[in-house]
Coordinates of C-alpha atoms and ligand atoms in Angstrom, one line a residue:
M563 CA -46.7 453.9 84.9
K564 CA -43.8 454.4 81.9
R565 CA -41.3 457.7 81.8
V566 CA -43.1 458.7 85.4
S567 CA -41.0 459.3 88.3
A568 CA -41.8 460.0 92.2
I569 CA -40.2 462.6 94.4
I570 CA -41.2 462.5 97.7
L571 CA -40.4 465.4 99.6
A572 CA -38.8 464.6 103.0
A573 CA -36.2 466.8 104.6
G574 CA -37.9 468.5 107.0
L575 CA -37.4 468.4 110.5
G576 CA -40.7 468.3 111.5
K577 CA -40.5 471.0 114.7
R578 CA -44.1 470.4 115.9
M579 CA -43.7 466.4 116.1
K580 CA -40.9 467.7 119.2
S581 CA -38.7 465.1 118.4
A582 CA -34.8 464.5 118.0
M583 CA -35.8 462.4 114.7
P584 CA -36.8 463.5 111.8
K585 CA -40.7 463.5 111.2
V586 CA -41.0 461.1 108.2
A587 CA -38.7 458.5 109.9
H588 CA -41.5 458.5 112.6
T589 CA -43.3 454.9 112.3
V590 CA -47.1 454.1 111.7
L591 CA -48.4 450.8 111.9
G592 CA -44.8 449.6 112.3
N593 CA -42.8 451.3 109.3
P594 CA -41.9 455.1 108.6
M595 CA -44.5 457.3 107.3
V596 CA -42.1 457.9 104.3
W597 CA -42.2 454.0 104.2
H598 CA -46.2 454.2 103.3
V599 CA -45.6 457.3 100.8
A600 CA -43.1 455.4 98.9
R601 CA -45.0 452.1 98.9
A602 CA -47.8 454.2 97.6
A603 CA -45.3 455.2 94.7
R604 CA -44.4 451.7 94.1
E605 CA -47.5 449.9 93.9
A606 CA -48.9 452.7 91.5
G607 CA -46.4 451.8 89.1
I608 CA -43.4 454.1 89.6
S609 CA -40.0 452.8 89.4
E610 CA -37.6 455.6 90.0
I611 CA -38.4 457.1 93.3
V612 CA -36.2 459.7 94.4
F613 CA -36.0 461.1 98.5
V614 CA -35.4 464.6 98.9
L615 CA -33.5 464.5 102.8
G616 CA -31.9 466.6 104.8
H617 CA -32.2 466.5 108.9
G618 CA -31.6 463.3 110.3
R619 CA -31.1 461.8 106.8
E620 CA -29.4 458.5 108.2
S621 CA -32.8 457.5 109.8
V622 CA -34.1 457.6 106.5
M623 CA -31.4 455.5 104.4
G624 CA -33.1 452.0 105.5
T625 CA -35.9 452.8 103.5
V626 CA -34.4 454.4 100.5
E627 CA -32.6 450.9 100.4
R628 CA -35.7 449.1 100.5
F629 CA -36.7 450.4 97.5
G630 CA -34.3 451.4 95.9
G631 CA -34.3 454.8 95.6
K632 CA -32.1 458.0 94.9
V633 CA -31.7 460.3 97.5
A634 CA -30.8 464.2 96.7
V635 CA -29.6 466.2 99.9
Q636 CA -31.2 469.3 100.2
E637 CA -28.7 471.0 103.1
R638 CA -31.1 473.7 103.6
Q639 CA -34.9 473.5 104.0
L640 CA -35.9 476.9 102.3
G641 CA -39.2 475.2 101.3
T642 CA -41.4 472.7 99.4
G643 CA -40.6 474.8 96.0
D644 CA -36.4 474.1 97.0
A645 CA -36.9 470.5 98.2
A646 CA -38.5 469.8 94.5
R647 CA -35.6 471.1 92.7
S648 CA -33.4 469.3 94.4
G649 CA -35.3 466.2 93.8
L650 CA -35.2 467.1 90.3
S651 CA -32.0 467.2 89.9
A652 CA -31.9 463.1 90.5
V653 CA -34.8 462.4 88.6
S654 CA -33.6 460.6 85.0
P655 CA -33.7 462.5 82.1
R656 CA -36.0 459.6 80.5
A657 CA -38.9 460.6 82.8
R658 CA -41.6 463.2 81.0
E659 CA -44.3 463.0 84.1
V660 CA -43.5 463.7 88.1
V661 CA -45.2 462.7 90.7
V662 CA -44.1 464.8 93.9
L663 CA -45.4 463.6 97.3
C664 CA -44.9 464.5 100.7
G665 CA -43.3 462.6 103.0
D666 CA -46.0 463.2 106.1
A667 CA -48.8 462.0 104.3
P668 CA -48.7 458.1 104.6
L669 CA -52.4 457.6 103.8
I670 CA -52.2 458.1 100.7
R671 CA -53.4 455.4 98.1
P672 CA -51.8 453.8 94.8
R673 CA -55.1 454.1 93.2
T674 CA -55.2 457.9 94.1
L675 CA -52.3 458.5 92.6
R676 CA -53.1 456.5 89.1
S677 CA -56.1 458.7 88.8
L678 CA -54.0 461.8 89.1
V679 CA -51.7 460.9 86.8
A680 CA -54.7 460.2 84.5
A681 CA -56.7 463.6 85.2
R682 CA -53.3 465.5 84.5
R683 CA -52.7 463.4 80.9
K684 CA -56.7 463.9 80.1
K685 CA -56.5 467.8 80.2
K686 CA -53.1 468.1 79.1
A687 CA -52.6 470.2 82.1
A688 CA -49.7 471.5 83.3
A689 CA -50.1 469.8 86.5
S690 CA -52.9 467.6 88.4
V691 CA -53.3 468.7 92.6
L692 CA -54.6 466.3 95.0
T693 CA -56.9 467.5 97.3
G694 CA -59.4 467.1 100.0
I695 CA -62.8 468.6 101.2
L696 CA -62.2 468.5 105.3
P697 CA -64.5 469.5 107.9
D698 CA -61.2 471.0 109.6
P699 CA -59.2 472.5 107.3
A700 CA -57.0 474.7 109.5
G701 CA -53.0 474.1 109.2
Y702 CA -53.2 473.2 105.2
G703 CA -52.8 475.2 102.1
R704 CA -56.4 476.4 100.5
V705 CA -57.3 475.9 96.9
L706 CA -59.0 478.8 95.1
R707 CA -60.4 477.7 92.1
N708 CA -61.7 479.3 88.6
P709 CA -64.8 479.8 87.0
D710 CA -64.0 477.0 84.7
G711 CA -63.4 474.9 88.0
N712 CA -59.7 474.4 87.7
V713 CA -57.3 475.6 90.5
A714 CA -56.8 479.6 90.2
R715 CA -53.9 479.5 93.5
I716 CA -53.0 477.6 96.3
V717 CA -53.0 480.0 99.2
E718 CA -51.1 478.7 102.8
E719 CA -53.0 479.5 105.8
R720 CA -50.6 481.9 107.0
D721 CA -50.8 484.1 104.1
G722 CA -54.3 483.8 103.4
D723 CA -57.3 486.2 104.8
A724 CA -60.4 485.6 107.0
T725 CA -61.9 484.6 103.0
V726 CA -59.5 482.1 102.2
R727 CA -59.2 480.4 105.5
R728 CA -63.0 479.5 105.3
I729 CA -62.1 477.6 102.3
R730 CA -62.4 474.0 103.4
E731 CA -61.1 472.2 100.0
V732 CA -56.9 472.2 101.0
N733 CA -54.0 471.0 99.4
S734 CA -52.5 467.4 99.7
G735 CA -49.4 468.5 99.0
T736 CA -49.5 465.3 96.0
Y737 CA -49.5 466.5 92.6
V738 CA -48.3 465.5 89.0
F739 CA -46.4 467.7 87.4
D740 CA -45.4 467.9 83.3
R741 CA -41.8 467.4 83.7
A742 CA -40.8 470.2 81.2
F743 CA -43.0 472.5 83.0
L744 CA -41.1 471.9 86.1
A745 CA -38.1 472.4 85.0
R746 CA -38.8 475.4 83.5
N747 CA -40.4 477.0 86.5
L748 CA -38.7 475.8 89.9
P749 CA -36.3 478.4 89.0
R750 CA -38.8 481.4 88.7
L751 CA -40.1 480.1 92.5
T752 CA -39.8 483.5 94.9
D753 CA -40.1 483.6 98.5
V754 CA -41.9 486.6 98.8
N755 CA -44.2 485.1 101.3
A756 CA -44.9 484.8 105.3
Q757 CA -42.5 482.0 106.0
R758 CA -40.2 483.3 103.8
E759 CA -39.7 480.0 101.9
L760 CA -39.8 478.5 98.0
Y761 CA -43.7 477.6 98.0
L762 CA -44.4 475.0 95.2
T763 CA -47.7 475.7 95.3
D764 CA -46.5 479.0 93.5
L765 CA -46.3 477.0 90.5
V766 CA -50.1 477.0 89.9
V767 CA -50.1 480.9 89.1
Q768 CA -46.9 480.5 86.9
A769 CA -49.0 477.7 84.9
L770 CA -52.3 480.3 84.7
E771 CA -49.2 483.0 83.1
E772 CA -48.4 480.3 80.5
G773 CA -51.8 479.8 79.7
K774 CA -51.9 476.4 80.9
V775 CA -54.0 474.6 83.3
V776 CA -53.6 472.9 86.9
V777 CA -56.2 470.7 87.4
P778 CA -57.6 469.3 90.8
V779 CA -58.8 466.0 92.2
V780 CA -60.9 465.9 95.1
A781 CA -59.9 462.3 97.3
G782 CA -63.1 460.4 97.4
D783 CA -62.1 459.6 101.2
P784 CA -60.8 463.2 102.8
D785 CA -58.5 461.0 105.3
E786 CA -56.0 460.2 102.4
V787 CA -55.2 463.8 102.0
R788 CA -54.0 464.1 105.9
G789 CA -50.8 465.3 106.7
I790 CA -48.4 464.6 109.9
N791 CA -47.5 467.3 111.6
S792 CA -47.5 466.5 115.4
R793 CA -47.9 463.3 117.4
R794 CA -51.7 463.7 117.9
E795 CA -52.0 463.7 114.3
L796 CA -49.6 460.7 114.1
A797 CA -51.3 458.7 116.5
E798 CA -54.9 459.3 114.6
A799 CA -53.2 458.0 110.9
T800 CA -52.1 455.2 112.7
A801 CA -55.6 454.4 114.1
L802 CA -57.1 454.5 110.6
L803 CA -54.5 452.6 108.8
L804 CA -54.9 450.1 111.8
R805 CA -58.7 450.6 111.1
A806 CA -58.2 449.7 107.8
K807 CA -55.5 447.2 108.2
I808 CA -57.8 444.7 110.6
G809 CA -60.9 445.6 108.2
A810 CA -59.1 443.8 105.0
L811 CA -58.2 440.9 107.3
L812 CA -62.1 440.5 108.1
D813 CA -63.1 441.0 104.9
S814 CA -60.6 438.5 103.5
G815 CA -61.9 435.5 106.3
V816 CA -60.1 436.1 109.4
T817 CA -62.1 436.2 113.0
I818 CA -60.8 438.8 114.7
V819 CA -62.9 438.6 118.3
D820 CA -62.5 442.2 119.3
P821 CA -61.0 444.3 116.4
G822 CA -60.4 447.6 118.8
R823 CA -58.1 445.5 120.8
T824 CA -55.8 444.4 118.0
Y825 CA -52.6 445.6 117.0
V826 CA -51.7 444.6 113.6
E827 CA -49.2 446.2 111.6
T828 CA -48.8 446.7 107.5
E829 CA -46.8 443.9 106.2
V830 CA -48.5 441.3 108.3
S831 CA -50.6 438.6 106.5
V832 CA -53.2 436.3 108.6
G833 CA -54.4 433.4 106.7
A834 CA -58.5 432.1 106.4
D835 CA -60.4 431.2 109.3
S836 CA -57.5 432.1 111.8
I837 CA -58.9 433.6 115.0
I838 CA -57.4 436.6 116.3
E839 CA -58.4 437.1 120.3
P840 CA -57.9 440.2 121.8
G841 CA -54.9 441.9 123.2
V842 CA -52.5 440.1 120.8
A843 CA -50.2 442.5 118.6
L844 CA -48.7 441.3 115.1
L845 CA -45.7 442.9 114.0
G846 CA -43.4 443.5 111.4
S847 CA -43.4 440.7 108.3
T848 CA -45.5 438.0 110.4
R849 CA -47.3 435.4 108.6
I850 CA -49.6 433.5 110.0
G851 CA -51.0 430.5 108.4
R852 CA -54.7 429.0 107.8
G853 CA -56.7 427.7 110.7
A854 CA -54.3 428.8 113.6
R855 CA -55.4 430.6 116.6
I856 CA -53.6 433.3 118.8
Q857 CA -54.8 433.6 121.9
A858 CA -55.1 436.9 124.1
G859 CA -52.0 438.8 124.8
C860 CA -50.2 437.1 122.5
V861 CA -47.1 439.3 120.6
V862 CA -45.5 437.9 117.3
E863 CA -43.0 439.6 115.7
N864 CA -41.4 438.9 112.6
S865 CA -42.4 434.9 112.6
R866 CA -43.7 432.4 110.7
V867 CA -46.7 430.7 112.2
E868 CA -48.1 427.8 109.9
D869 CA -51.7 426.7 109.5
G870 CA -53.7 425.0 112.1
V871 CA -51.0 426.3 115.2
R872 CA -52.6 427.3 118.3
L873 CA -50.3 430.0 120.4
Q874 CA -51.9 429.9 123.9
P875 CA -52.0 433.0 125.5
Y876 CA -49.6 435.6 126.6
S877 CA -46.9 434.2 124.4
V878 CA -44.0 436.0 122.9
L879 CA -42.4 435.3 119.7
S880 CA -39.6 437.2 117.5
G881 CA -38.0 435.5 114.4
A882 CA -39.5 432.2 115.0
R883 CA -41.2 429.6 113.0
V884 CA -43.5 427.4 114.4
R885 CA -44.8 424.7 112.3
K886 CA -48.0 422.9 111.2
G887 CA -50.3 422.2 114.2
A888 CA -47.8 422.5 116.9
I889 CA -49.0 424.4 120.3
V890 CA -47.2 427.1 122.2
G891 CA -47.4 428.2 125.4
P892 CA -49.0 429.6 127.8
F893 CA -46.3 431.8 128.7
A894 CA -44.0 431.0 126.1
R895 CA -40.9 432.7 124.4
L896 CA -39.7 431.9 121.3
R897 CA -36.7 433.9 120.4
P898 CA -35.1 434.5 116.7
E899 CA -34.6 430.9 115.1
A900 CA -36.6 429.1 116.8
D901 CA -38.1 426.6 114.9
I902 CA -40.8 424.3 116.5
G903 CA -41.5 421.2 114.9
E904 CA -44.9 420.0 112.9
G905 CA -47.0 419.2 115.9
A906 CA -44.6 420.1 118.4
H907 CA -45.5 421.0 122.4
I908 CA -43.7 424.4 124.2
G909 CA -45.2 424.7 127.4
N910 CA -45.4 427.3 130.0
F911 CA -42.1 429.7 130.4
V912 CA -40.3 427.5 128.1
E913 CA -37.8 429.4 126.3
V914 CA -36.7 428.9 122.9
K915 CA -33.2 430.3 120.8
K916 CA -31.8 429.5 117.8
S917 CA -33.0 425.8 117.9
R918 CA -34.9 423.5 115.9
L919 CA -37.3 421.1 117.7
G920 CA -38.0 418.1 115.6
K921 CA -41.7 416.8 114.9
G922 CA -43.9 415.8 117.6
S923 CA -41.7 416.8 120.4
K924 CA -42.4 418.2 123.8
A925 CA -41.0 420.8 126.2
N926 CA -44.0 421.2 128.3
H927 CA -42.8 423.5 131.4
L928 CA -40.1 425.6 132.6
A929 CA -37.1 425.2 129.9
Y930 CA -34.2 426.9 128.3
I931 CA -33.8 425.0 124.7
G932 CA -30.8 427.3 123.0
D933 CA -28.7 426.5 120.4
S934 CA -29.7 423.2 120.2
L935 CA -31.1 420.4 117.4
V936 CA -34.0 418.1 119.0
G937 CA -35.1 415.2 117.2
R938 CA -38.4 413.8 116.6
K939 CA -40.9 412.6 119.5
A940 CA -38.3 413.9 122.2
N941 CA -39.3 414.7 125.4
I942 CA -37.5 417.6 127.2
G943 CA -38.6 417.5 131.3
A944 CA -39.5 420.5 133.2
G945 CA -36.8 422.4 134.6
T946 CA -34.4 421.4 131.2
I947 CA -31.6 423.5 130.6
T948 CA -29.5 424.0 127.8
C949 CA -25.9 425.4 129.1
N950 CA -25.0 426.8 126.1
Y951 CA -22.6 429.5 126.9
D952 CA -19.8 429.3 129.0
G953 CA -18.7 433.0 129.3
I954 CA -16.9 433.6 126.2
A955 CA -18.9 431.2 123.4
K956 CA -21.6 429.4 122.8
H957 CA -21.7 426.1 122.1
R958 CA -24.5 423.8 120.5
T959 CA -26.3 420.5 122.3
I960 CA -28.0 417.8 120.0
I961 CA -30.4 415.6 121.6
G962 CA -31.7 412.7 119.2
D963 CA -34.9 411.5 117.9
G964 CA -37.3 409.8 121.0
V965 CA -34.9 411.1 123.8
F966 CA -36.8 411.5 127.0
V967 CA -35.1 413.9 129.5
G968 CA -35.8 413.8 133.1
S969 CA -36.8 416.5 134.7
D970 CA -34.2 419.4 136.1
T971 CA -31.5 418.3 133.8
Q972 CA -28.5 420.4 132.9
F973 CA -26.6 420.3 129.4
V974 CA -23.6 421.5 129.3
A975 CA -22.7 422.0 125.8
P976 CA -21.4 420.9 123.6
V977 CA -22.9 417.7 124.0
T978 CA -24.7 415.1 122.2
I979 CA -27.4 412.8 123.1
G980 CA -27.9 409.6 120.8
K981 CA -31.4 408.9 119.7
G982 CA -33.5 406.8 122.5
A983 CA -31.5 407.6 125.2
I984 CA -32.8 408.4 128.8
I985 CA -31.5 411.1 131.0
G986 CA -32.1 410.2 134.5
A987 CA -33.8 413.7 136.5
G988 CA -31.4 415.8 138.2
A989 CA -28.7 415.1 135.8
T990 CA -26.0 417.0 135.0
I991 CA -24.5 416.2 131.7
T992 CA -21.0 416.7 130.5
Q993 CA -20.6 414.5 128.1
D994 CA -21.6 412.5 124.7
V995 CA -24.6 409.9 125.9
P996 CA -24.4 407.2 123.2
P997 CA -27.9 405.5 121.4
Y998 CA -30.4 403.8 124.1
A999 CA -28.3 404.7 127.1
L1000 CA -29.4 405.6 130.6
A1001 CA -27.7 408.4 132.0
L1002 CA -27.5 409.4 135.7
S1003 CA -25.3 411.9 137.5
R1004 CA -27.0 412.3 140.7
V1005 CA -24.7 411.3 144.0
E1006 CA -27.0 407.6 145.7
Q1007 CA -30.0 408.6 148.1
K1008 CA -28.9 408.5 151.8
V1009 CA -31.9 407.5 154.1
L1010 CA -30.7 407.9 158.0
A1011 CA -34.2 406.6 159.9
N1012 CA -35.8 408.5 162.6
W1013 CA -32.9 411.2 162.3
V1014 CA -35.8 414.1 163.0
I1015 CA -36.7 412.2 166.3
R1016 CA -33.4 412.2 167.5
K1017 CA -31.8 415.3 166.4
K1018 CA -34.8 417.7 165.7
P1019 CA -37.6 416.9 167.3
E1020 CA -38.6 420.4 168.3
L1021 CA -39.5 420.8 164.2
L1022 CA -42.1 417.9 164.7
A1023 CA -43.4 419.7 168.0
K1024 CA -43.3 423.2 165.7
A1025 CA -45.9 421.3 163.0
G1026 CA -48.4 420.0 165.8
L1027 CA -47.0 416.3 165.6
K1028 CA -46.6 413.8 168.5
I1029 CA -43.1 412.8 168.7
P1030 CA -43.2 409.5 168.9
K1031 CA -41.0 406.7 171.1
L1032 CA -37.5 405.7 169.3
P1033 CA -37.9 402.0 169.0
K1034 CA -36.2 400.3 171.5
G1035 CA -32.2 399.7 171.0
E1036 CA -32.5 402.9 168.9
A1037 CA -30.0 405.5 170.8
K1038 CA -30.7 409.1 171.8
Ligands
UD1_623 C1 -47.5 471.8 102.7 C2 -48.4 472.8 101.5 C3 -49.5 472.8 101.6 C4 -50.4 471.7 101.9 C5 -49.6 470.6 103.1 C6 -50.5 469.2 103.1 C7 -46.5 474.1 100.4 C8 -45.9 475.3 100.9 N1 -47.3 474.0 101.0 O1 -47.2 472.6 103.7 O2 -50.2 473.8 100.9 O3 -52.1 471.9 102.6 O4 -48.2 470.4 102.6 O5 -49.6 468.5 103.9 O6 -45.8 473.7 99.9 N2 -40.0 469.4 103.1 C9 -39.0 469.5 102.2 N3 -38.1 470.3 102.4 C10 -38.4 471.6 103.0 C11 -39.6 472.0 103.1 C12 -40.5 470.8 103.6 O7 -38.1 468.5 102.2 O8 -37.4 473.0 102.7 C13 -40.9 468.2 103.0 C14 -41.2 468.3 104.5 O9 -40.3 467.0 105.1 C15 -42.6 467.7 104.6 C16 -43.2 468.1 103.2 O10 -41.8 468.8 102.4 O11 -42.5 465.9 104.3 C17 -44.2 469.0 103.6 O12 -43.3 470.3 104.1 P1 -44.4 470.9 105.4 O13 -43.2 472.0 106.0 O14 -45.1 469.9 106.3 O15 -45.7 471.5 104.7 P2 -46.9 472.7 105.2 O16 -46.2 473.4 105.9 O17 -47.7 471.0 106.2
CA624 CA1 -47.0 469.3 106.5

């Protein structure tokens, strides 16, 4: 949309949230609510987005940066009209239309914004207003209409009488304005109302005084106009967006065994024919390929899981990559920069951090692999640990292709194991091992025959074993 800018009102603290953090920074399905509003504006085709910030603005800066937005600071929260005035001062002079959105209404959709712009243009109106017909309109400003169907006034609940409060058509707080109209009329607002604030909604009356109209556009889905003022409403909005996200995945060919017990954040993608089992949480920027199976209780955050991967129950991934056809879990933990090769296996109670495991390698039980580079088809035995940290710095362990690591081995990094080598079980490896070598670091085993009979016969008795006679000649 050319020459259309957006202003997002987001300076309020939101007292009813009972939070130290500004309301608009609270997250809905993984992103701050104001992020959802900005995304709707951007997807509607609006490139310039001005964020009006005040309370706790630091916590909103991440969102501003993600959209390359501008910030207008509203020092004192004197009302939505004053917030719009702050915002307009940062809008580029080229913009001819301004979309004003509420930072606390994250369910708004791009398509609705486009139709709001189209409705204003069609009627050459001063503004268009998105409204909704709610079964319970409590707390919202009510929309009074003229006989011609256009908006006559918007009255806040606190300023309205019983007749006004009975009206079920509410103001969503989303508008499109003719820029010149907005610039001319914002300075004329007054605070003669119950809250002693400058109400943006009073522009309706000013439009009528100028002989112009304000057109209402009723949202097809009344949920879209919901504003969030409390934690209760935050939870309700999250549930609505979650249901929509899950619905979209189902429609795209993903099996979700129990939609009511599956949590998927906004930016997650899942390929067709993947199966998501109950109790799974897919978070952040996670991408799951096609034909993957994510079993019960897995938590996958900012990770990339390729086609055909199986994540067995209760595996936890964060910032990891699992390549095609690999099998992970149950109870595996993949931390940032874990990169599991094609067809590799990571088994129970295995933790991997900042390490690459080559194609077809296996670490099936109880291991810690950190700061390592493991080649192809290597086998990491149960209980293997890379001692990557000496208390001051982290060091690398490099394990070549086809290396066989016996159980209960420690690699004291930095250390390099050449391809095809074998590490005998129970080794503490402190020096490099050349290719094809066998490395052992155990003390030789000693066996003292019949020692128990001689020194600890009471143990045998306790276990209910008969105490055998010592062979002739063996001293007692
Ligand atoms: C506002 C509307 C109301 C509408 C409702 C929809 C007015 C006067 N009322 O009421 O008609 O039904 O939204 O949700 O506009 N903000 C600022 N600076 C301020 C005041 C508010 O940036 O000085 C921001 C808030 O951070 C919030 C948004 O504007 O994101 C709406 O403010 P809020 O106080 O929640 O307005 P409501 O009372 O809900
Ligand atoms: Ca509100």
